[in-house]
XYZ file of C-alpha atoms in Angstrom:
339
model
C 0.000 0.000 0.000
C 1.369 3.384 -1.043
C 0.698 6.657 0.783
C 2.189 10.144 0.505
C 2.843 12.121 3.689
C 4.018 15.730 3.826
C 7.058 16.425 5.977
C 7.680 20.043 6.963
C 11.245 20.992 7.796
C 12.345 24.457 8.868
C 13.375 25.039 5.255
C 10.627 23.525 3.092
C 7.876 20.935 2.634
C 8.775 17.531 1.186
C 6.931 14.391 0.092
C 7.580 11.167 1.985
C 6.376 7.998 0.256
C 5.136 5.352 2.699
C 5.212 1.845 1.190
C 3.662 -0.780 3.465
C 4.536 1.296 6.510
C 8.124 2.045 5.443
C 8.931 5.710 4.624
C 11.088 6.554 1.580
C 12.271 10.002 0.458
C 13.443 10.952 -3.026
C 16.931 12.349 -3.468
C 15.548 15.730 -4.470
C 13.215 15.880 -1.447
C 16.093 14.893 0.839
C 17.980 17.903 -0.510
C 14.937 20.082 0.255
C 14.743 18.818 3.847
C 18.297 19.980 4.534
C 18.247 23.039 2.218
C 21.097 21.760 0.081
C 21.561 20.387 -3.431
C 21.542 16.886 -4.884
C 25.313 16.928 -5.366
C 25.942 17.332 -1.640
C 23.382 14.644 -0.758
C 24.970 12.248 -3.291
C 28.433 12.981 -1.924
C 27.256 12.270 1.627
C 25.636 9.013 0.512
C 28.824 7.924 -1.219
C 30.760 8.418 2.022
C 28.095 6.598 4.035
C 28.271 3.538 1.770
C 32.075 3.590 1.496
C 32.351 3.689 5.295
C 29.979 0.689 5.512
C 27.704 2.734 7.745
C 24.792 1.514 5.625
C 24.372 -0.937 2.739
C 23.419 0.665 -0.560
C 21.216 -2.285 -1.625
C 19.043 -1.924 1.488
C 18.771 1.847 1.528
C 18.315 2.947 -2.085
C 15.166 2.193 -4.082
C 15.070 2.934 -7.815
C 11.660 2.876 -9.588
C 11.739 0.567 -12.621
C 10.407 3.261 -14.956
C 12.777 6.023 -13.787
C 16.461 6.332 -14.567
C 17.029 9.946 -13.471
C 18.970 10.157 -10.219
C 16.555 12.725 -8.747
C 13.950 9.968 -8.441
C 16.136 7.564 -6.478
C 14.512 7.002 -3.082
C 16.363 6.857 0.222
C 15.421 4.917 3.326
C 14.802 6.715 6.615
C 18.222 5.590 7.874
C 19.903 7.020 4.781
C 18.079 10.353 5.077
C 19.030 10.612 8.765
C 22.672 9.697 8.076
C 22.859 12.348 5.359
C 21.334 14.839 7.781
C 23.941 14.237 10.470
C 26.569 15.250 7.914
C 24.688 18.401 6.856
C 22.274 19.530 9.597
C 22.220 17.366 12.729
C 19.305 19.216 14.355
C 17.066 18.722 11.335
C 18.221 15.089 11.108
C 17.135 14.508 14.714
C 13.772 16.142 14.004
C 13.247 13.942 10.921
C 14.234 10.804 12.865
C 11.601 11.533 15.534
C 8.957 12.287 12.910
C 9.640 9.136 10.855
C 9.674 6.968 13.995
C 6.211 8.290 14.877
C 4.992 7.476 11.355
C 6.268 3.884 11.580
C 4.780 3.411 15.067
C 1.405 4.702 13.882
C 1.425 2.367 10.888
C 2.308 -0.621 13.061
C -0.380 0.163 15.654
C -3.182 1.412 13.372
C -2.347 -0.274 10.072
C -2.457 3.027 8.186
C -1.228 6.613 8.107
C -3.566 9.342 6.854
C -2.477 12.603 5.261
C -5.578 14.574 6.258
C -4.582 17.809 4.519
C -4.034 16.014 1.213
C -7.371 14.180 1.414
C -9.317 17.330 2.277
C -7.913 19.128 -0.750
C -7.886 16.276 -3.263
C -11.349 14.714 -3.885
C -9.852 12.098 -6.208
C -7.461 10.852 -3.525
C -10.318 10.830 -1.027
C -12.384 8.689 -3.405
C -9.435 6.328 -3.880
C -8.960 5.737 -0.165
C -12.734 5.404 0.318
C -12.773 2.723 -2.388
C -9.865 0.913 -0.724
C -11.642 0.937 2.658
C -14.834 -0.238 0.980
C -12.897 -3.077 -0.665
C -11.527 -4.225 2.695
C -14.892 -3.931 4.445
C -16.606 -5.739 1.595
C -14.322 -8.769 1.677
C -16.136 -11.937 2.668
C -14.217 -12.111 5.935
C -15.155 -8.524 6.821
C -18.819 -8.910 5.896
C -19.219 -12.122 7.857
C -17.212 -10.797 10.805
C -19.323 -7.628 10.939
C -22.606 -9.521 10.633
C -21.374 -12.012 13.224
C -20.637 -9.185 15.665
C -24.068 -7.687 15.015
C -25.649 -11.071 15.674
C -23.788 -11.449 18.956
C -25.364 -8.233 20.151
C -28.868 -8.445 18.766
C -29.620 -11.836 17.234
C -32.521 -13.967 18.275
C -31.652 -17.054 16.222
C -27.866 -17.127 15.866
C -26.099 -20.301 17.001
C -22.327 -20.289 16.259
C -21.108 -23.174 14.053
C -24.654 -24.383 13.352
C -25.199 -25.721 9.819
C -28.053 -23.259 9.362
C -25.666 -20.379 10.039
C -23.094 -21.726 7.551
C -25.832 -22.015 4.930
C -26.910 -18.465 5.784
C -23.459 -17.078 4.967
C -23.178 -19.138 1.763
C -26.535 -17.825 0.561
C -25.543 -14.238 1.413
C -22.420 -14.673 -0.694
C -24.358 -16.035 -3.645
C -26.908 -13.224 -3.451
C -24.103 -10.698 -3.875
C -22.569 -12.712 -6.733
C -25.900 -13.171 -8.484
C -26.775 -9.486 -8.207
C -23.750 -8.398 -10.246
C -23.264 -11.434 -12.547
C -26.579 -13.345 -12.553
C -24.528 -16.353 -11.431
C -23.770 -18.035 -8.115
C -20.176 -18.674 -7.012
C -20.313 -22.242 -8.347
C -21.670 -21.160 -11.711
C -19.005 -18.470 -11.951
C -16.381 -21.209 -11.668
C -18.122 -23.378 -14.267
C -18.479 -20.431 -16.628
C -15.102 -18.735 -16.249
C -12.452 -21.220 -15.084
C -10.546 -21.926 -18.300
C -7.037 -23.340 -18.640
C -6.587 -21.444 -21.923
C -7.123 -18.026 -20.348
C -4.355 -15.930 -18.773
C -4.199 -16.821 -15.062
C -6.840 -19.474 -15.825
C -9.463 -16.715 -15.967
C -8.788 -15.528 -12.420
C -8.674 -11.779 -11.848
C -7.370 -12.018 -8.294
C -5.510 -14.494 -6.119
C -3.671 -14.540 -2.800
C -0.371 -15.588 -4.328
C 1.584 -14.300 -7.318
C 0.720 -17.474 -9.219
C -2.579 -19.317 -9.576
C -3.124 -21.811 -6.761
C -5.526 -24.734 -6.620
C -7.449 -23.143 -3.746
C -7.784 -19.796 -5.560
C -9.164 -21.578 -8.618
C -12.030 -22.984 -6.537
C -13.289 -19.588 -5.283
C -16.008 -17.951 -7.363
C -15.281 -14.329 -6.515
C -11.743 -14.677 -7.881
C -13.250 -14.661 -11.383
C -15.109 -11.351 -11.001
C -14.128 -8.456 -13.243
C -12.971 -5.167 -11.739
C -16.353 -3.580 -12.467
C -18.240 -6.500 -10.916
C -16.056 -6.394 -7.813
C -16.652 -2.668 -7.388
C -20.429 -3.043 -7.688
C -20.389 -5.896 -5.194
C -18.377 -3.740 -2.788
C -20.998 -0.985 -3.009
C -23.817 -3.446 -2.308
C -21.884 -5.015 0.553
C -21.229 -1.627 2.125
C -24.937 -0.787 2.096
C -25.776 -4.118 3.692
C -23.131 -3.653 6.391
C -24.401 -0.181 7.236
C -27.928 -1.543 7.648
C -26.774 -4.421 9.877
C -24.585 -2.148 12.015
C -27.276 0.516 12.440
C -29.758 -2.109 13.597
C -27.221 -3.560 15.985
C -26.492 -0.135 17.485
C -30.225 0.454 17.864
C -30.429 -2.904 19.679
C -33.069 -4.123 17.254
C -33.452 -7.872 17.040
C -31.935 -9.386 13.912
C -32.887 -12.705 12.366
C -31.298 -14.522 9.474
C -34.574 -14.393 7.580
C -34.892 -10.665 8.245
C -31.359 -9.973 7.042
C -31.949 -11.934 3.842
C -35.132 -9.943 3.224
C -33.310 -6.652 3.763
C -30.492 -7.702 1.427
C -33.100 -8.507 -1.228
C -34.587 -5.022 -0.725
C -31.147 -3.427 -1.134
C -30.515 -5.444 -4.302
C -33.860 -4.365 -5.795
C -33.281 -0.740 -4.766
C -30.042 -0.778 -6.753
C -31.708 -2.197 -9.856
C -30.389 -5.757 -9.687
C -32.288 -9.040 -9.929
C -32.869 -10.938 -6.693
C -31.527 -14.476 -6.462
C -34.588 -16.746 -6.388
C -32.875 -19.764 -4.887
C -30.858 -22.754 -6.021
C -32.405 -24.533 -8.994
C -29.705 -27.199 -9.009
C -26.754 -28.212 -6.861
C -23.563 -27.683 -8.838
C -20.980 -26.997 -6.120
C -19.290 -30.402 -6.449
C -19.369 -30.085 -10.228
C -17.765 -26.626 -9.987
C -15.001 -27.863 -7.681
C -14.266 -30.754 -10.041
C -14.255 -28.389 -13.031
C -11.829 -26.013 -11.287
C -9.564 -28.951 -10.411
C -9.536 -30.247 -13.996
C -8.885 -26.824 -15.533
C -6.162 -26.117 -12.987
C -4.356 -29.373 -13.746
C -4.463 -28.653 -17.490
C -3.285 -25.087 -16.934
C -0.348 -26.179 -14.772
C 0.641 -28.992 -17.148
C 0.797 -26.533 -20.059
C 2.873 -24.132 -17.962
C 5.274 -26.939 -17.064
C 5.685 -27.896 -20.709
C 6.379 -24.266 -21.569
C 8.899 -24.206 -18.729
C 10.694 -27.074 -20.494
C 10.811 -24.964 -23.642
C 7.998 -26.748 -25.478
C 5.969 -24.645 -27.918
C 2.683 -26.281 -26.947
C 0.279 -27.112 -29.760
C -3.119 -27.561 -28.128
C -4.345 -30.163 -30.591
C -1.242 -32.253 -29.933
C -1.555 -31.633 -26.188
C -5.139 -32.929 -26.082
C -4.144 -35.910 -28.242
C -1.517 -36.912 -25.672
C 1.488 -36.257 -27.892
C 3.415 -34.771 -24.962
C 2.710 -37.607 -22.538
C 6.280 -38.865 -22.907
C 7.364 -35.724 -21.030
C 5.211 -36.398 -17.960
C 8.131 -37.764 -15.950
C 9.935 -34.488 -16.597
C 6.951 -32.272 -15.778
C 6.385 -34.151 -12.517
C 9.780 -32.928 -11.331
C 8.822 -29.275 -11.866
C 7.455 -27.831 -8.643
C 5.055 -24.911 -8.385
C 7.823 -23.039 -6.615
C 9.961 -23.345 -9.746
C 7.100 -22.080 -11.881
C 6.570 -19.108 -9.574
C 10.219 -18.177 -9.760
C 10.628 -18.554 -13.493
C 7.316 -17.604 -15.033
C 6.189 -14.008 -15.198
C 2.774 -13.487 -13.634
C 0.031 -13.220 -16.223
C -2.159 -10.190 -15.734
C -5.681 -9.829 -17.080
């Protein structure tokens, strides 16, 4: 996660890029912090690395699309070390400030640049969408509803089969609203070993896994995901408001309210399962995954795979070789396919 925080020194205002809780400062912004030029900062860095005070590889980050030295980024340690050679008081001030930023990220999970968000509606919309995405994840929805139930439910029994079915139906109502398909039918319709990433648009790892292939929501398009997030947010707000009002919630009542929200937003309501295809979907995902991985392994061996020959079994003599290729090897050597 990338965030931009403003740092105000006694000389100027500089941008600090926070990547996953770790602050980085460009060479040019480091020069601004200490009211000097890039040449002096570069000279100080050279001395720091020559003296083995810091390792260059751990303290310099160069964006792949930028070759100009002004856009090289320095770690907090590098910025502070440069400061002690130029302006020790300002270096101490920056060290305290950056330590506070890191502590806040570790304790809260985020750092907010309030001034930037107030003055940049687009950035505000971006962070709102990110929060909505997190809240709308299945884990967040179920956790929030579960907490609401603990407070105000009249028919909630943890781990009961009825409750598990309740959550599965909730999930499929969201899926059906934006795709007209349940999670299982999404897998049957979209899992395809011929597609990049097997048709998946998201996965936990950097390479398709068997478990990811068996999850319906992983095949949703960006637009479908966004619409589902909006629906989920509305449902969460309703559940939380009722919980705060100490109104009794029932599983039937929550399903009815979700249907109302779906209709209000112009989507079709899921009218129930007409057939049971979950096992069929899991088997389909497994089959497509195995074909996808086998093709990737053949490509790893340098084979220009002809699909007709592949289906005819013409590459079966290489199976002993492909069996030796682990998924770890594929992850390391194959570039991730993006949709």
